PDB file of C-alpha atoms in Angstrom:
ATOM      1  CA  MET A 264      -0.110   0.229   0.124  1.00 50.00           C
ATOM      2  CA  ILE A 265       2.407   2.551   0.694  1.00 53.00           C
ATOM      3  CA  GLY A 266       5.172   1.833  -1.824  1.00 56.00           C
ATOM      4  CA  SER A 267       1.645   2.503  -4.370  1.00 63.00           C
ATOM      5  CA  LEU A 268       1.525   6.124  -2.533  1.00 71.00           C
ATOM      6  CA  VAL A 269       4.920   6.647  -3.331  1.00 76.00           C
ATOM      7  CA  PRO A 270       4.712   7.901  -6.998  1.00 82.00           C
ATOM      8  CA  ALA A 271       2.102  10.170  -6.031  1.00 83.00           C
ATOM      9  CA  TYR A 272       3.783  11.852  -3.117  1.00 82.00           C
ATOM     10  CA  ARG A 273       6.815  12.174  -5.641  1.00 86.00           C
ATOM     11  CA  ARG A 274       4.309  13.718  -8.023  1.00 89.00           C
ATOM     12  CA  LEU A 275       2.494  16.133  -6.014  1.00 89.00           C
ATOM     13  CA  GLN A 276       5.754  17.297  -5.266  1.00 90.00           C
ATOM     14  CA  ASN A 277       6.745  18.349  -8.171  1.00 92.00           C
ATOM     15  CA  ILE A 278       3.924  20.162  -8.443  1.00 93.00           C
ATOM     16  CA  VAL A 279       3.753  22.230  -5.292  1.00 95.00           C
ATOM     17  CA  LEU A 280       7.362  23.029  -4.474  1.00 96.00           C
ATOM     18  CA  PRO A 281       7.894  26.315  -5.748  1.00 96.00           C
ATOM     19  CA  GLU A 282      12.100  25.655  -5.814  1.00 96.00           C
ATOM     20  CA  ARG A 283      10.993  22.641  -8.330  1.00 97.00           C
ATOM     21  CA  ALA A 284       8.976  24.925 -10.611  1.00 97.00           C
ATOM     22  CA  LEU A 285      11.985  27.792 -10.737  1.00 97.00           C
ATOM     23  CA  VAL A 286      14.724  25.146 -11.449  1.00 97.00           C
ATOM     24  CA  ARG A 287      11.999  23.585 -14.373  1.00 97.00           C
ATOM     25  CA  SER A 288      11.805  27.343 -15.776  1.00 96.00           C
ATOM     26  CA  PHE A 289      15.339  27.964 -15.601  1.00 97.00           C
ATOM     27  CA  ILE A 290      15.580  24.568 -17.851  1.00 97.00           C
ATOM     28  CA  HIS A 291      12.734  25.703 -20.262  1.00 95.00           C
ATOM     29  CA  ARG A 292      14.636  29.090 -21.056  1.00 95.00           C
ATOM     30  CA  HIS A 293      18.276  28.108 -20.912  1.00 95.00           C
ATOM     31  CA  LEU A 294      18.407  24.597 -22.471  1.00 91.00           C
ATOM     32  CA  ALA A 295      15.001  24.123 -24.479  1.00 85.00           C
ATOM     33  CA  ASP A 296      16.300  22.728 -28.205  1.00 75.00           C
ATOM     34  CA  GLY A 297      14.289  23.400 -30.655  1.00 63.00           C
ATOM     35  CA  GLY A 298      16.176  22.026 -33.484  1.00 63.00           C
ATOM     36  CA  GLU A 299      16.297  17.978 -34.978  1.00 64.00           C
ATOM     37  CA  PRO A 300      16.051  15.442 -32.218  1.00 67.00           C
ATOM     38  CA  SER A 301      19.288  13.210 -32.073  1.00 77.00           C
ATOM     39  CA  VAL A 302      21.068  11.270 -29.858  1.00 83.00           C
ATOM     40  CA  ARG A 303      22.362  12.674 -26.521  1.00 92.00           C
ATOM     41  CA  LEU A 304      23.165  10.953 -23.451  1.00 97.00           C
ATOM     42  CA  GLY A 305      23.195  12.622 -19.957  1.00 97.00           C
ATOM     43  CA  PHE A 306      24.086  11.724 -16.623  1.00 98.00           C
ATOM     44  CA  ASP A 307      22.182  12.770 -13.416  1.00 98.00           C
ATOM     45  CA  LEU A 308      24.389  13.014 -10.786  1.00 98.00           C
ATOM     46  CA  GLY A 309      22.991  12.155  -6.929  1.00 95.00           C
ATOM     47  CA  ALA A 310      19.953  11.634  -8.579  1.00 95.00           C
ATOM     48  CA  GLY A 311      17.341  10.807  -5.935  1.00 91.00           C
ATOM     49  CA  THR A 312      13.834  11.406  -7.065  1.00 92.00           C
ATOM     50  CA  ALA A 313      15.176  12.306 -10.161  1.00 94.00           C
ATOM     51  CA  PRO A 314      12.547  15.048 -10.215  1.00 95.00           C
ATOM     52  CA  PHE A 315      13.929  16.348 -13.950  1.00 97.00           C
ATOM     53  CA  ALA A 316      15.036  14.141 -15.847  1.00 96.00           C
ATOM     54  CA  ARG A 317      11.576  14.092 -17.418  1.00 94.00           C
ATOM     55  CA  HIS A 318      11.497  17.491 -18.388  1.00 95.00           C
ATOM     56  CA  LEU A 319      15.491  17.782 -18.895  1.00 96.00           C
ATOM     57  CA  GLU A 320      14.546  14.948 -22.168  1.00 95.00           C
ATOM     58  CA  GLN A 321      11.685  16.933 -23.062  1.00 93.00           C
ATOM     59  CA  VAL A 322      13.434  20.327 -23.816  1.00 93.00           C
ATOM     60  CA  TRP A 323      16.003  19.012 -25.485  1.00 91.00           C
ATOM     61  CA  PRO A 324      15.117  16.285 -27.596  1.00 88.00           C
ATOM     62  CA  GLY A 325      17.232  13.279 -28.109  1.00 91.00           C
ATOM     63  CA  LEU A 326      18.272  13.263 -24.326  1.00 94.00           C
ATOM     64  CA  ARG A 327      18.583  10.242 -22.451  1.00 96.00           C
ATOM     65  CA  MET A 328      18.847  10.898 -18.910  1.00 97.00           C
ATOM     66  CA  VAL A 329      20.657   7.967 -16.443  1.00 98.00           C
ATOM     67  CA  ALA A 330      20.021   8.092 -12.900  1.00 97.00           C
ATOM     68  CA  VAL A 331      23.059   7.885 -11.111  1.00 98.00           C
ATOM     69  CA  ASP A 332      23.246   8.167  -7.025  1.00 96.00           C
ATOM     70  CA  ALA A 333      25.472   6.337  -4.317  1.00 93.00           C
ATOM     71  CA  VAL A 334      22.489   4.477  -2.501  1.00 89.00           C
ATOM     72  CA  ALA A 335      20.639   1.760  -5.223  1.00 89.00           C
ATOM     73  CA  ASP A 336      17.315   2.679  -5.038  1.00 84.00           C
ATOM     74  CA  ASP A 337      13.479   2.448  -7.400  1.00 82.00           C
ATOM     75  CA  ARG A 338      15.327   5.340  -9.284  1.00 88.00           C
ATOM     76  CA  ALA A 339      18.709   4.570  -9.371  1.00 92.00           C
ATOM     77  CA  GLU A 340      20.505   3.131 -12.589  1.00 95.00           C
ATOM     78  CA  LEU A 341      24.062   3.589 -11.834  1.00 96.00           C
ATOM     79  CA  VAL A 342      25.214   3.182  -8.740  1.00 96.00           C
ATOM     80  CA  ALA A 343      28.272   5.681  -8.298  1.00 96.00           C
ATOM     81  CA  ASP A 344      29.630   7.787  -5.656  1.00 96.00           C
ATOM     82  CA  ALA A 345      30.413  11.156  -8.002  1.00 97.00           C
ATOM     83  CA  CYS A 346      33.964  11.370  -7.648  1.00 97.00           C
ATOM     84  CA  PHE A 347      34.528   8.190  -9.086  1.00 97.00           C
ATOM     85  CA  LEU A 348      32.761   7.711 -11.939  1.00 97.00           C
ATOM     86  CA  PRO A 349      32.819   4.122 -13.486  1.00 97.00           C
ATOM     87  CA  LEU A 350      32.467   6.145 -17.506  1.00 97.00           C
ATOM     88  CA  ALA A 351      35.321   6.616 -20.284  1.00 97.00           C
ATOM     89  CA  ASP A 352      36.109  10.032 -20.777  1.00 97.00           C
ATOM     90  CA  GLY A 353      33.918  12.930 -24.030  1.00 97.00           C
ATOM     91  CA  VAL A 354      30.562  10.159 -23.379  1.00 97.00           C
ATOM     92  CA  ALA A 355      28.362  12.357 -21.968  1.00 97.00           C
ATOM     93  CA  ASP A 356      26.453  15.465 -23.422  1.00 96.00           C
ATOM     94  CA  LEU A 357      24.965  16.581 -20.368  1.00 97.00           C
ATOM     95  CA  VAL A 358      25.751  16.382 -16.821  1.00 98.00           C
ATOM     96  CA  THR A 359      23.098  17.591 -13.567  1.00 98.00           C
ATOM     97  CA  ALA A 360      23.975  17.840 -10.043  1.00 98.00           C
ATOM     98  CA  PHE A 361      20.948  19.479  -8.476  1.00 98.00           C
ATOM     99  CA  HIS A 362      21.415  20.003  -4.546  1.00 96.00           C
ATOM    100  CA  LEU A 363      24.370  17.029  -4.481  1.00 96.00           C
ATOM    101  CA  LEU A 364      27.281  19.042  -3.936  1.00 97.00           C
ATOM    102  CA  GLN A 365      27.271  20.306  -0.729  1.00 97.00           C
ATOM    103  CA  HIS A 366      27.037  16.339   0.405  1.00 95.00           C
ATOM    104  CA  VAL A 367      30.537  15.999  -1.497  1.00 96.00           C
ATOM    105  CA  PRO A 368      33.474  16.407   1.100  1.00 96.00           C
ATOM    106  CA  ASP A 369      35.859  17.006  -1.955  1.00 97.00           C
ATOM    107  CA  THR A 370      33.712  19.270  -4.338  1.00 97.00           C
ATOM    108  CA  GLY A 371      36.891  19.743  -6.522  1.00 97.00           C
ATOM    109  CA  ARG A 372      37.516  16.187  -7.263  1.00 98.00           C
ATOM    110  CA  ALA A 373      33.106  15.814  -8.060  1.00 98.00           C
ATOM    111  CA  LEU A 374      33.929  18.450 -10.513  1.00 98.00           C
ATOM    112  CA  ALA A 375      36.341  17.398 -11.947  1.00 98.00           C
ATOM    113  CA  GLU A 376      34.709  13.892 -12.757  1.00 98.00           C
ATOM    114  CA  ALA A 377      31.670  15.790 -14.446  1.00 98.00           C
ATOM    115  CA  HIS A 378      34.545  17.801 -16.481  1.00 98.00           C
ATOM    116  CA  ARG A 379      35.999  14.209 -17.664  1.00 98.00           C
ATOM    117  CA  VAL A 380      32.907  12.693 -18.744  1.00 98.00           C
ATOM    118  CA  LEU A 381      31.982  15.437 -20.617  1.00 98.00           C
ATOM    119  CA  LYS A 382      32.551  16.303 -23.802  1.00 96.00           C
ATOM    120  CA  PRO A 383      33.996  19.148 -25.010  1.00 96.00           C
ATOM    121  CA  GLY A 384      31.799  21.973 -25.429  1.00 94.00           C
ATOM    122  CA  GLY A 385      29.420  19.668 -23.222  1.00 96.00           C
ATOM    123  CA  MET A 386      26.286  21.774 -20.619  1.00 97.00           C
ATOM    124  CA  LEU A 387      26.884  20.802 -16.927  1.00 98.00           C
ATOM    125  CA  LEU A 388      23.876  21.758 -15.033  1.00 98.00           C
ATOM    126  CA  VAL A 389      23.978  22.936 -10.989  1.00 98.00           C
ATOM    127  CA  SER A 390      21.936  23.616  -8.633  1.00 98.00           C
ATOM    128  CA  PHE A 391      22.546  24.237  -5.399  1.00 98.00           C
ATOM    129  CA  PRO A 392      21.694  25.625  -1.181  1.00 97.00           C
ATOM    130  CA  PHE A 393      23.101  29.717   0.029  1.00 97.00           C
ATOM    131  CA  LEU A 394      20.704  30.596   2.665  1.00 96.00           C
ATOM    132  CA  CYS A 395      18.819  27.257   4.181  1.00 92.00           C
ATOM    133  CA  GLY A 396      18.707  25.487   6.889  1.00 89.00           C
ATOM    134  CA  ALA A 397      21.104  22.034   7.066  1.00 87.00           C
ATOM    135  CA  GLY A 398      20.427  19.250   5.741  1.00 81.00           C
ATOM    136  CA  ARG A 399      19.287  15.582   7.017  1.00 76.00           C
ATOM    137  CA  SER A 400      22.447  13.548   5.140  1.00 78.00           C
ATOM    138  CA  ARG A 401      25.719  15.021   5.644  1.00 87.00           C
ATOM    139  CA  ASP A 402      25.698  18.917   4.732  1.00 92.00           C
ATOM    140  CA  LEU A 403      29.050  20.754   4.313  1.00 95.00           C
ATOM    141  CA  TRP A 404      29.303  23.382   1.882  1.00 96.00           C
ATOM    142  CA  ARG A 405      27.033  26.434   0.695  1.00 97.00           C
ATOM    143  CA  TRP A 406      27.598  29.551  -1.597  1.00 97.00           C
ATOM    144  CA  THR A 407      27.595  32.249  -3.359  1.00 97.00           C
ATOM    145  CA  VAL A 408      26.670  32.831  -7.019  1.00 97.00           C
ATOM    146  CA  ALA A 409      29.577  34.376  -7.470  1.00 97.00           C
ATOM    147  CA  GLY A 410      30.992  31.500  -5.488  1.00 98.00           C
ATOM    148  CA  MET A 411      30.335  28.197  -7.523  1.00 98.00           C
ATOM    149  CA  ALA A 412      31.619  30.439 -10.642  1.00 98.00           C
ATOM    150  CA  MET A 413      34.493  30.810  -9.830  1.00 98.00           C
ATOM    151  CA  ASP A 414      34.490  26.579  -8.785  1.00 98.00           C
ATOM    152  CA  LEU A 415      33.194  25.728 -12.071  1.00 98.00           C
ATOM    153  CA  ARG A 416      35.611  28.232 -13.646  1.00 98.00           C
ATOM    154  CA  ASN A 417      38.422  26.268 -11.515  1.00 97.00           C
ATOM    155  CA  ALA A 418      37.169  22.808 -12.991  1.00 97.00           C
ATOM    156  CA  GLY A 419      37.610  24.395 -16.454  1.00 97.00           C
ATOM    157  CA  PHE A 420      33.956  25.117 -17.390  1.00 98.00           C
ATOM    158  CA  THR A 421      32.988  28.786 -18.541  1.00 98.00           C
ATOM    159  CA  PRO A 422      29.570  29.355 -16.769  1.00 98.00           C
ATOM    160  CA  VAL A 423      26.914  30.776 -19.729  1.00 97.00           C
ATOM    161  CA  ALA A 424      23.665  31.036 -18.074  1.00 97.00           C
ATOM    162  CA  ALA A 425      22.990  31.975 -13.252  1.00 97.00           C
ATOM    163  CA  GLU A 426      20.364  32.217 -11.406  1.00 96.00           C
ATOM    164  CA  CYS A 427      19.743  33.334  -7.568  1.00 96.00           C
ATOM    165  CA  ARG A 428      16.109  31.032  -6.553  1.00 95.00           C
ATOM    166  CA  GLY A 429      13.799  33.441  -4.995  1.00 94.00           C
ATOM    167  CA  GLY A 430      14.553  36.125  -2.803  1.00 97.00           C
ATOM    168  CA  PRO A 431      14.080  37.318   1.031  1.00 97.00           C
ATOM    169  CA  PHE A 432      10.567  36.805   0.434  1.00 98.00           C
ATOM    170  CA  LEU A 433      10.633  32.913  -0.728  1.00 98.00           C
ATOM    171  CA  LEU A 434      13.844  32.294   1.722  1.00 97.00           C
ATOM    172  CA  VAL A 435      10.808  33.676   4.454  1.00 97.00           C
ATOM    173  CA  THR A 436       7.986  31.071   3.150  1.00 97.00           C
ATOM    174  CA  SER A 437      10.343  28.133   2.321  1.00 96.00           C
ATOM    175  CA  LEU A 438      11.526  27.867   5.770  1.00 95.00           C
ATOM    176  CA  LEU A 439       8.349  28.474   7.439  1.00 96.00           C
ATOM    177  CA  ALA A 440       8.184  25.108   4.983  1.00 95.00           C
ATOM    178  CA  ASP A 441      10.891  23.354   6.183  1.00 92.00           C
ATOM    179  CA  LEU A 442       9.615  23.502   9.719  1.00 90.00           C
ATOM    180  CA  PRO A 443       7.448  20.797  10.127  1.00 89.00           C
ATOM    181  CA  GLY A 444       9.937  18.182   9.520  1.00 84.00           C
ATOM    182  CA  ARG A 445      12.833  19.542  11.471  1.00 84.00           C
ATOM    183  CA  LEU A 446      10.263  18.550  13.756  1.00 83.00           C
ATOM    184  CA  LEU A 447       9.351  15.123  12.936  1.00 79.00           C
ATOM    185  CA  VAL A 448      11.438  12.182  13.683  1.00 56.00           C
ATOM    186  CA  ALA A 449      10.369  10.668   9.994  1.00 44.00           C
ATOM    187  CA  HIS A 450      11.089  13.750   7.842  1.00 43.00           C
ATOM    188  CA  ARG A 451      14.350  14.141   9.255  1.00 47.00           C
ATOM    189  CA  ARG A 452      15.738  11.133   7.289  1.00 48.00           C
ATOM    190  CA  GLY A 453      14.540  13.092   4.250  1.00 49.00           C
ATOM    191  CA  TRP A 454      12.479  11.401   1.632  1.00 46.00           C
ATOM    192  CA  ARG A 455      14.193   7.600   1.448  1.00 52.00           C
ATOM    193  CA  SER A 456      11.620   7.440   4.686  1.00 49.00           C
ATOM    194  CA  GLY A 457       8.530   6.306   4.925  1.00 48.00           C
ATOM    195  CA  ARG A 458       9.128   2.603   5.042  1.00 59.00           C
ATOM    196  CA  GLY A 459       6.608   2.189   7.491  1.00 68.00           C
ATOM    197  CA  ALA A 460       3.611   2.940   8.435  1.00 72.00           C
ATOM    198  CA  GLY A 461       4.310   5.606  11.119  1.00 73.00           C
ATOM    199  CA  ASP A 462       7.493   6.577  10.010  1.00 73.00           C
ATOM    200  CA  ALA A 463       4.947   7.659   5.888  1.00 75.00           C
ATOM    201  CA  ALA A 464       2.282   9.261   8.399  1.00 80.00           C
ATOM    202  CA  LEU A 465       4.616  11.636   9.972  1.00 81.00           C
ATOM    203  CA  LEU A 466       5.610  12.259   6.886  1.00 81.00           C
ATOM    204  CA  ALA A 467       2.266  13.223   5.619  1.00 83.00           C
ATOM    205  CA  LEU A 468       1.505  14.733   8.011  1.00 87.00           C
ATOM    206  CA  ALA A 469       5.178  17.159   7.566  1.00 88.00           C
ATOM    207  CA  PHE A 470       3.994  17.718   4.287  1.00 89.00           C
ATOM    208  CA  GLY A 471       1.021  18.564   5.182  1.00 92.00           C
ATOM    209  CA  LEU A 472       1.365  21.304   7.119  1.00 94.00           C
ATOM    210  CA  SER A 473       4.013  22.966   4.520  1.00 94.00           C
ATOM    211  CA  LEU A 474       1.572  22.961   2.036  1.00 95.00           C
ATOM    212  CA  PRO A 475       0.010  26.088   2.613  1.00 96.00           C
ATOM    213  CA  PHE A 476       3.788  27.737   3.090  1.00 97.00           C
ATOM    214  CA  GLN A 477       4.783  25.857   0.093  1.00 96.00           C
ATOM    215  CA  LEU A 478       1.723  26.891  -2.330  1.00 96.00           C
ATOM    216  CA  LEU A 479       2.506  30.690  -0.988  1.00 98.00           C
ATOM    217  CA  GLY A 480       6.262  30.532  -1.895  1.00 97.00           C
ATOM    218  CA  PHE A 481       4.319  30.390  -5.782  1.00 97.00           C
ATOM    219  CA  ALA A 482       3.729  34.002  -4.918  1.00 97.00           C
ATOM    220  CA  ALA A 483       6.490  35.127  -3.250  1.00 98.00           C
ATOM    221  CA  ALA A 484       9.171  33.875  -5.897  1.00 97.00           C
ATOM    222  CA  ALA A 485       6.762  36.252  -7.954  1.00 96.00           C
ATOM    223  CA  LEU A 486       7.106  39.272  -5.838  1.00 97.00           C
ATOM    224  CA  ASP A 487      10.393  38.243  -5.929  1.00 97.00           C
ATOM    225  CA  ARG A 488      10.958  39.039  -8.959  1.00 95.00           C
ATOM    226  CA  LEU A 489       9.431  42.461  -8.936  1.00 95.00           C
ATOM    227  CA  VAL A 490      11.970  43.910  -6.340  1.00 93.00           C
ATOM    228  CA  SER A 491      14.993  42.479  -7.943  1.00 92.00           C
ATOM    229  CA  ARG A 492      16.897  40.479 -10.716  1.00 85.00           C
ATOM    230  CA  GLU A 493      19.836  40.130  -8.339  1.00 90.00           C
ATOM    231  CA  PRO A 494      19.038  39.490  -4.230  1.00 95.00           C
ATOM    232  CA  ALA A 495      20.707  39.345  -1.665  1.00 95.00           C
ATOM    233  CA  LEU A 496      18.935  37.721   0.431  1.00 96.00           C
ATOM    234  CA  TYR A 497      17.973  34.154  -1.779  1.00 97.00           C
ATOM    235  CA  VAL A 498      17.164  30.287  -1.386  1.00 97.00           C
ATOM    236  CA  GLY A 499      19.794  29.219  -3.440  1.00 97.00           C
ATOM    237  CA  ALA A 500      20.868  29.390  -7.008  1.00 98.00           C
ATOM    238  CA  THR A 501      20.547  26.908 -10.529  1.00 98.00           C
ATOM    239  CA  ILE A 502      23.939  27.947 -13.357  1.00 98.00           C
ATOM    240  CA  LEU A 503      24.586  26.606 -16.541  1.00 98.00           C
ATOM    241  CA  ALA A 504      28.221  25.751 -18.144  1.00 98.00           C
ATOM    242  CA  ARG A 505      30.015  24.380 -20.505  1.00 97.00           C
ATOM    243  CA  ARG A 506      33.024  22.117 -21.004  1.00 97.00           C
ATOM    244  CA  ASP A 507      36.195  24.298 -22.032  1.00 90.00           C
ATOM    245  CA  GLY A 508      37.434  23.346 -25.017  1.00 79.00           C
ATOM    246  CA  ASP A 509      37.002  22.442 -29.192  1.00 61.00           C
ATOM    247  CA  ALA A 510      33.909  20.996 -29.768  1.00 48.00           C
TER     248      ALA A 510
END
């Protein structure tokens, strides 16, 4: 019974979480390709539930995303550490890392691996946190947009688009939405929880209590855009970068 509810829960998250909507908007504006479909290969590092894979495949015709995660689960197609990818050089057209790098002890190594497996001219899409609560699993780092752009340049990439995720208004609603989960044991274990009926009930309760603040976040994000395109306070950011080298 619980297993049958997981897909519905994930679909609901994709609808009601404003930060996911902002990332999808970024993908649509900066990666959409109206040309003829061609075979392309992408790797989603630290994929988790792979919430953006389908959208990426829709906006980039011919793209096939492969979910990569250090933990074997129902979405992982390749179980591997982002710092030691069992892939040949130059096989990927796209590598993504959605909220992964803050969990990686050696981010330089992870970026070097992304650079290695990408074709010259291939794209790296990274989303990362700036102002938010500590994550539930080995949360190590935070970046400003400028800081991540510098790390990408040092790793052999050229940033081509960057965007803050929200501003001060979304920051407030995000912190409020996060609070119920912080107070409930099951939700502290993140999306991998809910294996038993008790855990599932607490996770559902936390999600239900956060829902009004999540929905309010859409209005907050719209207000943030009216106030400033480059806010000093923001939840996180998304950057698209090109692998340096001859295409």
